[in-house]
mmCIF file of C-alpha atoms and ligand atoms in Angstrom:
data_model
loop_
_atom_site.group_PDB
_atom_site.id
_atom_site.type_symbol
_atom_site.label_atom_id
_atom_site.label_comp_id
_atom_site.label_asym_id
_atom_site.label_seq_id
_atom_site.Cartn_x
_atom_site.Cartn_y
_atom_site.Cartn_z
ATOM 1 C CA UNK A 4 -7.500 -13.769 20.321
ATOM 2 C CA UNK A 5 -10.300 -11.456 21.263
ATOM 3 C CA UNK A 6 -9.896 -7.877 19.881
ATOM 4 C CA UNK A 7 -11.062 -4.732 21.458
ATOM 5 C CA UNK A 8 -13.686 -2.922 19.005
ATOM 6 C CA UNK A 9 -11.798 -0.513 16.700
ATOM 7 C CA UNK A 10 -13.242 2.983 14.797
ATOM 8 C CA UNK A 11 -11.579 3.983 11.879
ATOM 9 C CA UNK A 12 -11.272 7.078 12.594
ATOM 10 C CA UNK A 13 -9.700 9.204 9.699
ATOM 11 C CA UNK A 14 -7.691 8.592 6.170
ATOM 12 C CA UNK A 15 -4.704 10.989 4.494
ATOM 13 C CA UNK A 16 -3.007 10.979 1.266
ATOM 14 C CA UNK A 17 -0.190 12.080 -0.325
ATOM 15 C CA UNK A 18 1.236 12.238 -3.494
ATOM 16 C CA UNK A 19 4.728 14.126 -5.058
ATOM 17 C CA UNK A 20 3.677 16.567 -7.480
ATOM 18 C CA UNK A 21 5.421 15.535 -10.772
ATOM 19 C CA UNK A 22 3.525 13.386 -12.865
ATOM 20 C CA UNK A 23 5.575 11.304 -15.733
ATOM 21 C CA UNK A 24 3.358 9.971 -18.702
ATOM 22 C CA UNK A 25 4.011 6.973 -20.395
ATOM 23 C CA UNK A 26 4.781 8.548 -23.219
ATOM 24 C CA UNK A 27 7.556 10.920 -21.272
ATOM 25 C CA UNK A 28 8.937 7.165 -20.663
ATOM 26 C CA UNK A 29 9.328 6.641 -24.354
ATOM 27 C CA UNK A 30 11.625 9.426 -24.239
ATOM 28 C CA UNK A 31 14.129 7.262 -21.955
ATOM 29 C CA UNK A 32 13.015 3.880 -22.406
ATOM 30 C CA UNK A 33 11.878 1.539 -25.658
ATOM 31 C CA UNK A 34 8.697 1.074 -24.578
ATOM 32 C CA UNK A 35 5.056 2.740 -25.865
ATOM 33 C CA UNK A 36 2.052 4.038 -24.226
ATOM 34 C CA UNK A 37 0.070 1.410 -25.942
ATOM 35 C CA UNK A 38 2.257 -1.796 -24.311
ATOM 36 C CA UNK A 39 1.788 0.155 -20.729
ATOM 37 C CA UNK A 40 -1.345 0.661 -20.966
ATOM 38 C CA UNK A 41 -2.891 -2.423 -22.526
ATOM 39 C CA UNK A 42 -0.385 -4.889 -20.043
ATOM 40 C CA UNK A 43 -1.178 -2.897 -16.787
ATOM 41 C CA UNK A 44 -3.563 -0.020 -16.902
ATOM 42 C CA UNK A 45 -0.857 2.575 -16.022
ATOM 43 C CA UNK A 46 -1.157 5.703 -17.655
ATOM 44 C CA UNK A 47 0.639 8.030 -15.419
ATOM 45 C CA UNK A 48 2.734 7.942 -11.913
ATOM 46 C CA UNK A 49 3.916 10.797 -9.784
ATOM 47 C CA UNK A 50 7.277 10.955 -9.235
ATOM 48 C CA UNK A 51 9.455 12.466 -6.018
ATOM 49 C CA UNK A 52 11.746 15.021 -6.777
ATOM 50 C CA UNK A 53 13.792 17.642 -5.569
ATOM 51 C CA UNK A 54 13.825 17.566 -1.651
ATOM 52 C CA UNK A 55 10.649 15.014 -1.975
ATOM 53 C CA UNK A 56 11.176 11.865 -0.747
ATOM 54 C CA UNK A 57 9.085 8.876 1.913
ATOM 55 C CA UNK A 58 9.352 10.898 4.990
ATOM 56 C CA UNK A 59 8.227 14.149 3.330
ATOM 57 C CA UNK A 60 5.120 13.191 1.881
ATOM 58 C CA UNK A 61 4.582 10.112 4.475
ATOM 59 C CA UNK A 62 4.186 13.189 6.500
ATOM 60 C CA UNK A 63 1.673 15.071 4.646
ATOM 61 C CA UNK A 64 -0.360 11.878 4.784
ATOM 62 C CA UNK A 65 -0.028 12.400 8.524
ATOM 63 C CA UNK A 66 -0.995 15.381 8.715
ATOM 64 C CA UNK A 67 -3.982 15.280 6.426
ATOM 65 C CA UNK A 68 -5.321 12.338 8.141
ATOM 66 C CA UNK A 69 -4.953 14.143 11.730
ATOM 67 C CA UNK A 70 -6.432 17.058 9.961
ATOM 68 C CA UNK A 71 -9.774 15.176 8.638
ATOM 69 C CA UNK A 72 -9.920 13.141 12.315
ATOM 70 C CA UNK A 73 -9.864 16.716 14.165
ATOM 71 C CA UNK A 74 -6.786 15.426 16.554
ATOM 72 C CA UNK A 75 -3.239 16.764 17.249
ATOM 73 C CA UNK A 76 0.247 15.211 17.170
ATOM 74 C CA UNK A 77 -0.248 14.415 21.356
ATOM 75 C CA UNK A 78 -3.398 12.928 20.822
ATOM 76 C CA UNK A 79 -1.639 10.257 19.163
ATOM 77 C CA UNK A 80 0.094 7.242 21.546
ATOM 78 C CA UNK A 81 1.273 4.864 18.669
ATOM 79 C CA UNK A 82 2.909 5.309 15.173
ATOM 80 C CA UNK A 83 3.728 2.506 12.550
ATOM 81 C CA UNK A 84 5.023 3.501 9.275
ATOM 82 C CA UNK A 85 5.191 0.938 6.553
ATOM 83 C CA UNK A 86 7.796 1.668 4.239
ATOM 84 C CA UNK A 87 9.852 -0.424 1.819
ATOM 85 C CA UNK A 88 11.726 2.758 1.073
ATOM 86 C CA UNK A 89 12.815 4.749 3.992
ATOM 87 C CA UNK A 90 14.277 8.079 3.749
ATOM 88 C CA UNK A 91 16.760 6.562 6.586
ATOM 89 C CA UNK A 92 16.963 3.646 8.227
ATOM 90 C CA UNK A 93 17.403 5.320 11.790
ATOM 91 C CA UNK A 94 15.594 7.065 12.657
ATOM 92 C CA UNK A 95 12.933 5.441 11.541
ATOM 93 C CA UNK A 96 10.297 7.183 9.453
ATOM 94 C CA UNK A 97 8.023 6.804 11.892
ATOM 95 C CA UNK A 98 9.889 8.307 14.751
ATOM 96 C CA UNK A 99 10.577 11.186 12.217
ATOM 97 C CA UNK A 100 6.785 11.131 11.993
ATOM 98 C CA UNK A 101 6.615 11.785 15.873
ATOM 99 C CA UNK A 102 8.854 14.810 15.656
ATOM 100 C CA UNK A 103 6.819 16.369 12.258
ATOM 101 C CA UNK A 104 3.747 16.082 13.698
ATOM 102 C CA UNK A 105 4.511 17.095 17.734
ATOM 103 C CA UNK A 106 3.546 13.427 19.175
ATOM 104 C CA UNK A 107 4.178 13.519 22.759
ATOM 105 C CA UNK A 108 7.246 12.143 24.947
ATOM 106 C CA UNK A 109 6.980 8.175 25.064
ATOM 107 C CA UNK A 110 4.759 8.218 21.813
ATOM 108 C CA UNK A 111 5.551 4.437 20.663
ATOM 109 C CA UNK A 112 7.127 4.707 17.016
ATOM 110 C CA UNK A 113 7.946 1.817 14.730
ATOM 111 C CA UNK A 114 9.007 1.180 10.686
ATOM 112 C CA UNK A 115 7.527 -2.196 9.373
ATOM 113 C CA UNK A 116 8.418 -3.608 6.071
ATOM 114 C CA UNK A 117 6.123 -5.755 4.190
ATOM 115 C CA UNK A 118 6.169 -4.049 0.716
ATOM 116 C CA UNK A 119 2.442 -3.803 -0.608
ATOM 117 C CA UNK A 120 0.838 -5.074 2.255
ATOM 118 C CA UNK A 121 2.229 -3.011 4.605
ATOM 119 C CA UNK A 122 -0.687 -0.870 5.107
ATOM 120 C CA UNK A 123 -2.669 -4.526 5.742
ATOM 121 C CA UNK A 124 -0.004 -5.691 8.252
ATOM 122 C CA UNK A 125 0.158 -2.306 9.856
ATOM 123 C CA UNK A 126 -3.813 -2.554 10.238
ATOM 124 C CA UNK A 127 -3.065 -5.952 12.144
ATOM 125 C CA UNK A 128 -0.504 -4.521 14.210
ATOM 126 C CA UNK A 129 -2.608 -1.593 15.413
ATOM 127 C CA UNK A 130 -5.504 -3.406 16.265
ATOM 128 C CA UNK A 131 -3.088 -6.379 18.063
ATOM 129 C CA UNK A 132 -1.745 -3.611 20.150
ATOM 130 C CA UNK A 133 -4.604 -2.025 20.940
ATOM 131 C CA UNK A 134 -6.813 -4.589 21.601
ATOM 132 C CA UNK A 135 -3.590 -5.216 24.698
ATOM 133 C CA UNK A 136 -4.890 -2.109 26.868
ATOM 134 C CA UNK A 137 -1.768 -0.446 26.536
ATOM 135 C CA UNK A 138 -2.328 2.237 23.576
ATOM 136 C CA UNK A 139 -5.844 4.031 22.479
ATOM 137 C CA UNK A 140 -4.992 5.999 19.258
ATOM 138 C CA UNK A 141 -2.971 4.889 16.414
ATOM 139 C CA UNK A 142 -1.377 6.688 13.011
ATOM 140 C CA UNK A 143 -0.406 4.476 10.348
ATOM 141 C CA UNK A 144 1.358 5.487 7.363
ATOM 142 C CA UNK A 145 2.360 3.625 4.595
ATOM 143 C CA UNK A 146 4.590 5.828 2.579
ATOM 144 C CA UNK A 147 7.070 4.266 -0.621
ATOM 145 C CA UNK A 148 9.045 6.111 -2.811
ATOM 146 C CA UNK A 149 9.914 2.884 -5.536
ATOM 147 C CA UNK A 150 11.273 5.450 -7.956
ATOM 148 C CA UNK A 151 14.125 6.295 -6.179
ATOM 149 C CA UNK A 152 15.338 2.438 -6.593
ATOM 150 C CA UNK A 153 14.163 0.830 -9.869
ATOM 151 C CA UNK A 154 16.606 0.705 -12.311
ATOM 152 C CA UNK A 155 15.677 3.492 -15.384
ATOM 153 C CA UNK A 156 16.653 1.401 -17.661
ATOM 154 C CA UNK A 157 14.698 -2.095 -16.988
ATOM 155 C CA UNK A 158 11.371 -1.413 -18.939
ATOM 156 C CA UNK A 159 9.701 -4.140 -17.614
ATOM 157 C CA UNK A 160 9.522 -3.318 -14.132
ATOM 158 C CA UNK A 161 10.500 0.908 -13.439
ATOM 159 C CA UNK A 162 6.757 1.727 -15.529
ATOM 160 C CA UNK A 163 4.965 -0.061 -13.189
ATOM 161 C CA UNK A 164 5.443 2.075 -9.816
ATOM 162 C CA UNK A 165 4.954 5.250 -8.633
ATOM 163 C CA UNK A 166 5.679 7.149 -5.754
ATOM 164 C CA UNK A 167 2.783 7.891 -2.740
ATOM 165 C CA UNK A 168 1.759 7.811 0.681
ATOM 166 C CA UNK A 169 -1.801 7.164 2.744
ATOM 167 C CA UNK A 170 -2.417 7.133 6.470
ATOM 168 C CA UNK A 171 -5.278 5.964 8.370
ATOM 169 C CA UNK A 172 -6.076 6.548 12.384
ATOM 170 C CA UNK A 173 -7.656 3.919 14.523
ATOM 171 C CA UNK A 174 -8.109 4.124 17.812
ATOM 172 C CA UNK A 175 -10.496 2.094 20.456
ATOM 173 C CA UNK A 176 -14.286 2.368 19.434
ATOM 174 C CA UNK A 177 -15.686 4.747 21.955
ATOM 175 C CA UNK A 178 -19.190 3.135 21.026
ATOM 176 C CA UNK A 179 -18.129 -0.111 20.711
ATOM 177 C CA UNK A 180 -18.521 -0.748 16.463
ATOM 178 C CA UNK A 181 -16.354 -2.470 15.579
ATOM 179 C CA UNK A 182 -14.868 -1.233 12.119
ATOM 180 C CA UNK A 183 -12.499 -4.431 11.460
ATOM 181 C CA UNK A 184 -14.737 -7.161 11.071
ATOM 182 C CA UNK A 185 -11.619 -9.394 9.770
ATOM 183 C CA UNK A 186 -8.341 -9.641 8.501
ATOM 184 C CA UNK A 187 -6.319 -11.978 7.134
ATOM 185 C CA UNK A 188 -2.335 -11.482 6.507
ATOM 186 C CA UNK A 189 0.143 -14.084 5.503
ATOM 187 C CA UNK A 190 3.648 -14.370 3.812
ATOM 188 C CA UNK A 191 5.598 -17.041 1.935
ATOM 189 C CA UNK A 192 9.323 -16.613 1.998
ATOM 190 C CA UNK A 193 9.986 -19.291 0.067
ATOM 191 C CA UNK A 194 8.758 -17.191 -3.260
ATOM 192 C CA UNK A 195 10.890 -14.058 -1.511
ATOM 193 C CA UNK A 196 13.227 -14.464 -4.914
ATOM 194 C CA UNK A 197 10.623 -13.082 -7.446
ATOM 195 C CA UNK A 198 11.090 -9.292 -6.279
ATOM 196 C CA UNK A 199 14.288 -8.457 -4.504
ATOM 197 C CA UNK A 200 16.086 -5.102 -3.773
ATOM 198 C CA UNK A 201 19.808 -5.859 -1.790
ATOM 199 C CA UNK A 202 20.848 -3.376 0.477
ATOM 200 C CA UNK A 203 24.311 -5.278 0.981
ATOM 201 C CA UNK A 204 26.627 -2.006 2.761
ATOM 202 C CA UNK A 205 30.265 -2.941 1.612
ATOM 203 C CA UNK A 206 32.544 -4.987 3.615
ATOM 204 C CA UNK A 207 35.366 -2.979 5.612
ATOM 205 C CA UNK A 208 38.029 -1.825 3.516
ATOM 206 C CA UNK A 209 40.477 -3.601 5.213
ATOM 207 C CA UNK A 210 38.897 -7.191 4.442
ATOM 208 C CA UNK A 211 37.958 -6.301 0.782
ATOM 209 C CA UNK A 212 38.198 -3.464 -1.632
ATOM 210 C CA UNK A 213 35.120 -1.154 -1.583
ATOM 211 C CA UNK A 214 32.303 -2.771 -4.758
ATOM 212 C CA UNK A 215 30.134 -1.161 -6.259
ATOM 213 C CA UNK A 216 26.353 -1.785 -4.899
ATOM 214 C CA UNK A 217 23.045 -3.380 -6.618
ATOM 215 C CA UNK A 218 20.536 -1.428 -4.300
ATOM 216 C CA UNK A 219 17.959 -1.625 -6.985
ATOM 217 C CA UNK A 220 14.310 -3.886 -7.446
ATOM 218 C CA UNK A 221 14.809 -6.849 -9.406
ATOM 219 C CA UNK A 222 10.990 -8.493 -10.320
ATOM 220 C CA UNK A 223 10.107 -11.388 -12.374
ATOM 221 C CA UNK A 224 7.019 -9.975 -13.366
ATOM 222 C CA UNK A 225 5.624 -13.330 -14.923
ATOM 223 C CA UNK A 226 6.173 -15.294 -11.183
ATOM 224 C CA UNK A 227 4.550 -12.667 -9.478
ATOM 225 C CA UNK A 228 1.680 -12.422 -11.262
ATOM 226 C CA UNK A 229 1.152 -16.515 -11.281
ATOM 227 C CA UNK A 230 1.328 -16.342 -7.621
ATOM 228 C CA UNK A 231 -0.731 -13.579 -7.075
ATOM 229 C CA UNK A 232 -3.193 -14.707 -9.378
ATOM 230 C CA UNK A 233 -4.398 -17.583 -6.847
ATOM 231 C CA UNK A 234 -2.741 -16.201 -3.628
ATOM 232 C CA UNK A 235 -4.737 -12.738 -3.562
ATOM 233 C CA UNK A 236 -8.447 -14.134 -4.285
ATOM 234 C CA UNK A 237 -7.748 -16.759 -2.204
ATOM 235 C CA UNK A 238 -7.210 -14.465 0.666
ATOM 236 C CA UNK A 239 -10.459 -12.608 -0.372
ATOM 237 C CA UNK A 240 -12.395 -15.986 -0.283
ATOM 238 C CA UNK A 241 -10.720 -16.713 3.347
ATOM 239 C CA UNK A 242 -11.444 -13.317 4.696
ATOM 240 C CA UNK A 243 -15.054 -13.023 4.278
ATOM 241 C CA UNK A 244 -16.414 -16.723 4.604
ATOM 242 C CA UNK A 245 -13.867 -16.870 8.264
ATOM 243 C CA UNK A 246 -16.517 -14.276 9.123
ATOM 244 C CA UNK A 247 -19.585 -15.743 8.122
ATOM 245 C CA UNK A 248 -19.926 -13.231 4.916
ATOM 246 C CA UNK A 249 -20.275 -13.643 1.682
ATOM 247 C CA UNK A 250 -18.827 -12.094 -1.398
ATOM 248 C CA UNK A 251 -22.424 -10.235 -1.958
ATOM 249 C CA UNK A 252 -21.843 -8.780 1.639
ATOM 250 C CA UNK A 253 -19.405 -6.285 0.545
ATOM 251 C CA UNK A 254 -19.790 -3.027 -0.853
ATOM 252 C CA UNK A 255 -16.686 -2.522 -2.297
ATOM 253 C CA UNK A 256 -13.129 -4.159 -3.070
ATOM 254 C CA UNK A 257 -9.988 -1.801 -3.152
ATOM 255 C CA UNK A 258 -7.490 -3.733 -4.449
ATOM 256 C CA UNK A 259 -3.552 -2.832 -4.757
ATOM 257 C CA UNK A 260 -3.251 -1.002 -7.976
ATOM 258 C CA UNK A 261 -0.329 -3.027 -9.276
ATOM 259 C CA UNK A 262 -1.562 -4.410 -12.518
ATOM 260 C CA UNK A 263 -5.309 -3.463 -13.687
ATOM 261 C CA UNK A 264 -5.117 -7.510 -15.507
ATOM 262 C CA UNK A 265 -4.887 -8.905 -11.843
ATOM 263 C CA UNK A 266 -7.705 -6.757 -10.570
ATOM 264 C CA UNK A 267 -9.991 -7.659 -13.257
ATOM 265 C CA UNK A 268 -8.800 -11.566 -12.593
ATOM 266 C CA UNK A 269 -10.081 -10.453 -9.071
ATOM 267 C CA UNK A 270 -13.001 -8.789 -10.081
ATOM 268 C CA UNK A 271 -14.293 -12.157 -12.085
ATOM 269 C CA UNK A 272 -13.625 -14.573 -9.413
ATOM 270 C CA UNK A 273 -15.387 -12.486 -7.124
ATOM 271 C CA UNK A 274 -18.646 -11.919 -9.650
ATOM 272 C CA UNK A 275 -18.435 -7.842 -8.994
ATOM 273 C CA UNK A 276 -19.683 -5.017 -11.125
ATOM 274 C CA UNK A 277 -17.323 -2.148 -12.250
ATOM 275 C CA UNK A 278 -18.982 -0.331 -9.799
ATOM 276 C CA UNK A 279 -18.051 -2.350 -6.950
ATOM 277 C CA UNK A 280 -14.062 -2.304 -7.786
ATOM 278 C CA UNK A 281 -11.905 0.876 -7.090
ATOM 279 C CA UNK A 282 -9.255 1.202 -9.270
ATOM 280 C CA UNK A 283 -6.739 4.660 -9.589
ATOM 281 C CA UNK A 284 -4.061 2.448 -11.462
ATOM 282 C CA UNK A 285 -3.947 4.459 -14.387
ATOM 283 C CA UNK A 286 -3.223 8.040 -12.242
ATOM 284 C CA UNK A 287 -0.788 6.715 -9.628
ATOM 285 C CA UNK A 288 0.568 3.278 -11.036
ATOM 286 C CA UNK A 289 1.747 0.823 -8.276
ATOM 287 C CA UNK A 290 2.385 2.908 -5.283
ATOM 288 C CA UNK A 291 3.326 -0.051 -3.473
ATOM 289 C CA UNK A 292 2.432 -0.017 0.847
ATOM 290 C CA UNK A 293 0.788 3.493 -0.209
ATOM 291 C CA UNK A 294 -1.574 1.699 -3.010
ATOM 292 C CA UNK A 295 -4.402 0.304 -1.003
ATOM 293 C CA UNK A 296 -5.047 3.547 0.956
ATOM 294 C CA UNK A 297 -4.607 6.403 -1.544
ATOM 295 C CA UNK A 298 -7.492 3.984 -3.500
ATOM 296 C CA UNK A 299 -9.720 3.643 -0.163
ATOM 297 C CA UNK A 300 -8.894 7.744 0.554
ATOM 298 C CA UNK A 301 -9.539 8.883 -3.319
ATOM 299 C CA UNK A 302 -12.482 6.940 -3.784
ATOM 300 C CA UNK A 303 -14.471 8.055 -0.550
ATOM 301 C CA UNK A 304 -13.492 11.516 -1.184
ATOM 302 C CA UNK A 305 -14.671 11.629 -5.445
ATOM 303 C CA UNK A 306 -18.206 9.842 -4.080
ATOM 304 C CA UNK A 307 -17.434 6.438 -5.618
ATOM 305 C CA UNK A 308 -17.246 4.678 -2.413
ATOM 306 C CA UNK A 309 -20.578 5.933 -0.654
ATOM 307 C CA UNK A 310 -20.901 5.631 3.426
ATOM 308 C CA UNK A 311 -22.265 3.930 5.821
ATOM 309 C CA UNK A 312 -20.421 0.823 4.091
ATOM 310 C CA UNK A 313 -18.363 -2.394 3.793
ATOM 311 C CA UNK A 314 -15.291 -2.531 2.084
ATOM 312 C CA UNK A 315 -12.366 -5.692 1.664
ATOM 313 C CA UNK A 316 -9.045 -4.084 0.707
ATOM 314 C CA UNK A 317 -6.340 -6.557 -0.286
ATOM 315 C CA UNK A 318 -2.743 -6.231 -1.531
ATOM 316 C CA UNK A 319 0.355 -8.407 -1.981
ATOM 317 C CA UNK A 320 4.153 -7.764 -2.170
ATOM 318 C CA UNK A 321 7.610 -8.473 -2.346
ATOM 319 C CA UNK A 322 8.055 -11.207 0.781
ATOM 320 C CA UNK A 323 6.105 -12.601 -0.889
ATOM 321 C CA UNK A 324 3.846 -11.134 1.600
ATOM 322 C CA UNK A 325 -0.084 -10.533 0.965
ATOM 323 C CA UNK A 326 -3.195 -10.203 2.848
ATOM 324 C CA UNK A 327 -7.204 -8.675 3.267
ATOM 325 C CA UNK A 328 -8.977 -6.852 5.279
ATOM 326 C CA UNK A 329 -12.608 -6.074 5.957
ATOM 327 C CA UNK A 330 -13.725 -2.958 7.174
ATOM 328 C CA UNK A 331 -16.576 -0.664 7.860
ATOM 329 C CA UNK A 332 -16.905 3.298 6.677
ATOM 330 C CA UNK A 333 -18.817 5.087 8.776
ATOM 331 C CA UNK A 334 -21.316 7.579 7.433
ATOM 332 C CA UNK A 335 -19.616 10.182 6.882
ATOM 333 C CA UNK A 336 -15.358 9.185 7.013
ATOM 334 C CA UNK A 337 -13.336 10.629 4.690
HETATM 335 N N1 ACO B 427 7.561 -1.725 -23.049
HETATM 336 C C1 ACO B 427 7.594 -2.486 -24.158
HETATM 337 N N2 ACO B 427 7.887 -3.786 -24.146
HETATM 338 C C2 ACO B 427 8.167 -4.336 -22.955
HETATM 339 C C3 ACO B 427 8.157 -3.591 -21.746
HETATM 340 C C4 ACO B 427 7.836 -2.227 -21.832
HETATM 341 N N3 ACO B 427 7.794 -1.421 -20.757
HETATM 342 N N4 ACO B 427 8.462 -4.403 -20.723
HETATM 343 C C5 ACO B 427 8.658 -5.634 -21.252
HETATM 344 N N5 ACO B 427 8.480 -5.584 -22.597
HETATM 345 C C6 ACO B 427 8.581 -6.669 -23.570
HETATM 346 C C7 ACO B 427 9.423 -7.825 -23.082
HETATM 347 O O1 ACO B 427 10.781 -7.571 -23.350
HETATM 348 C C8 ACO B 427 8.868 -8.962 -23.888
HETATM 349 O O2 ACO B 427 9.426 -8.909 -25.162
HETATM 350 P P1 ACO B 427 9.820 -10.268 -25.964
HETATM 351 O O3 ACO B 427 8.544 -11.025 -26.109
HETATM 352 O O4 ACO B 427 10.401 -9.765 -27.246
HETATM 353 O O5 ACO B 427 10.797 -10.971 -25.068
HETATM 354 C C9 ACO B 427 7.396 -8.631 -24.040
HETATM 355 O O6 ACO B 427 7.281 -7.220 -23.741
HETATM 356 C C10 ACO B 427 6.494 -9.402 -23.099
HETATM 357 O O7 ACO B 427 7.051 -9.310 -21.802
HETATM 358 P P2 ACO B 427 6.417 -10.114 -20.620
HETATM 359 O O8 ACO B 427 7.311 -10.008 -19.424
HETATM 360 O O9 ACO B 427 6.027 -11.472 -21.111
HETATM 361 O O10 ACO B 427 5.080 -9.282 -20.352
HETATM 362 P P3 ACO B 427 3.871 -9.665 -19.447
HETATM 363 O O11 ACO B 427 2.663 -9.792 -20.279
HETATM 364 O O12 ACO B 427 4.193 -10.780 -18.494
HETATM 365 O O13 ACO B 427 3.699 -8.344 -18.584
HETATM 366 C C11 ACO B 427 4.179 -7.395 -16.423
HETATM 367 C C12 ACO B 427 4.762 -7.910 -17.754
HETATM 368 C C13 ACO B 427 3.284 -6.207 -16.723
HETATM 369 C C14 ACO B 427 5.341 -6.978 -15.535
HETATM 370 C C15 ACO B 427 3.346 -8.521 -15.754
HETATM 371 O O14 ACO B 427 4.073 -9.721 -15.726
HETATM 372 C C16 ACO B 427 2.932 -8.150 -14.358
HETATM 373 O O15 ACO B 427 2.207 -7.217 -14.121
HETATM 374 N N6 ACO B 427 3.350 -8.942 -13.342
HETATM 375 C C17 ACO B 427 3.006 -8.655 -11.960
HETATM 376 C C18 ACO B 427 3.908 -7.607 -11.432
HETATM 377 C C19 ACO B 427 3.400 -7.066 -10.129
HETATM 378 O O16 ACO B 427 2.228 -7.027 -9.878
HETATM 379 N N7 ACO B 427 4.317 -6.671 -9.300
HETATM 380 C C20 ACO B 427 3.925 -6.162 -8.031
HETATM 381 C C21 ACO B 427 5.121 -5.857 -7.320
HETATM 382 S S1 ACO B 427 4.629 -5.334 -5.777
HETATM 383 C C22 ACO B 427 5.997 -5.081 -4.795
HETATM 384 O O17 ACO B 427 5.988 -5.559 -3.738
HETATM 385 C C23 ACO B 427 7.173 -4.348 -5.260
#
């Protein structure tokens, strides 16, 4: 399919502001700073609480990234949030969006779900609809709240996440750069089992007595990482030689901050300095649709990731679902 040209226009970021240590976990948990940080990287997550929650600070994202892009609620025409967690399921966090930030009457608002990569897919969808004629400006905003459904006392998967949100606006290139050279997403139900959260309702009383509910994520850590390991450079390796790049082309690679072990596994296949790789893992944990964004946002804004540039982002997720995406910073984006 031919794409219209796209401009990255802005990026936003938000985070809740309580921040749990791994050593606060050893408080609740038997675990240790030392078997956090040495088997994932994680030194620290924020946490929602209070009246904090996906909506409120997939909002803030919003509203930073309109902020940074100079542009107002009606200047917007389209709205996908990517959220595993939503504050409700109607309406949708991105409808709730519309209302926060003023969009106008008719502004097209949608939730998408593809865990991690849902800032990736969203990307895809944005452009797809774009690219159709029918919409100029887009807000995405990937916003997960994974706290609020881990189970406390399963140390082997609630020290991995944390809670955050990033946004990004793209609308049609009014020069005609394109900042998407290419993107790749894919998903493999088949492996869906590995990382599961049921939200099963309970059948009406009068066909079964009321049960209690399992709303909570269930990983096996070990599967997901043997599928990621091959899936996620794979991708990589698909995404820039489709496009006639290679590895040496691109600036940097902002990977999902889920386990710092994968990224370096990433890193090697690749042949990339430190200097190349963006990694916040040890601030924000896995932040899960949020992750590859508040990297991309952080690290343009602290001068690590230096404009005019290329940059691949990838990520992968419950689904399984994973993907990559190339893209071009203007001088100047933050
Ligand atoms: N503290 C201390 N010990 C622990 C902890 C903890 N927090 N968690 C597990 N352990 C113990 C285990 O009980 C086990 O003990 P045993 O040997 O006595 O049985 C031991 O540590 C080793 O456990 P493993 O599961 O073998 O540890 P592993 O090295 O595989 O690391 C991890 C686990 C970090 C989860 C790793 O498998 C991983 O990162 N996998 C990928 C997960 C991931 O990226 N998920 C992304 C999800 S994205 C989304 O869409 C939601």
């Amino acid at each position: 399919m031919n794409t219209t040209p796209i401009r990255i226009v802005s990026l936003g970021k938000a985070v809740p502001k309580t921040v749990i240590t791994n050593d606060d976990l050893t408080k609740i948990l038997d675990t240790s700073d030392e078997w956090i940080t040495t088997r994932t990287g994680i030194k620290q997550r924020h946490i929602a609480s209070g009246d904090e929650n996906s909506l409120t600070i997939g909002v803030q994202a919003a509203k930073e990234a309109l902020a940074k892009g100079n542009l107002e609620g009606k200047d917007i025409d389209l709205i996908i949030a990517a959220t595993s967690n939503p504050y409700n399921i109607y309406p949708s966090t991105a409808c709730s969006i519309a209302d926060a930030i003023d969009a106008k009457l008719g502004t097209v608002a949608f939730d998408i779900t593809a865990a991690c990569t849902g800032m990736i897919y969203a990307m895809e969808i944005a452009r797809s609809m774009i690219s159709s004629g029918k919409y100029q400006r887009a807000l995405l905003v990937a916003t997960d709240t994974v706290s609020k459904f881990v189970n406390w006392e399963d140390r082997s998967t609630c020290v991995l996440f944390g809670d955050g949100a990033s946004s990004m606006i793209l609308e049609k290139s009014p020069d005609g750069q394109d900042d998407i050279i290419a993107i790749d997403i894919n998903a493999d139900g088949k492996q869906g089992r590995h990382i599961t959260m049921h939200l099963n309702g309970t059948n009406c009383p009068l066909v079964e007595p009321a049960q209690g509910s399992n709303e909570r994520v269930m990983m096996n850590g070990k599967e997901v990482y043997k599928f990621v390991v091959t899936t996620m450079p794979d991708s990589v390796n698909n995404c820039i030689e489709n496009c006639g790049l290679k590895p040496e082309d691109i600036d940097y690679l902002v990977p999902h901050q889920a386990n710092l072990r994968i990224i370096d596994a990433l890193q090697q296949r690749l042949n990339y300095t430190d200097e190349k790789v963006i990694t916040n893992i040890d601030k924000y944990g896995n932040t899960s649709a949020a992750s590859v964004g508040i990297a991309l946002s952080e690290a343009i804004e602290e001068g690590k990731i230096k404009t005019p540039s290329t940059a691949i982002l990838c990520a992968f997720g419950a689904g399984m679902t994973w993907g990559s995406v190339i893209i071009k910073l203007r001088e100047g984006i933050y």
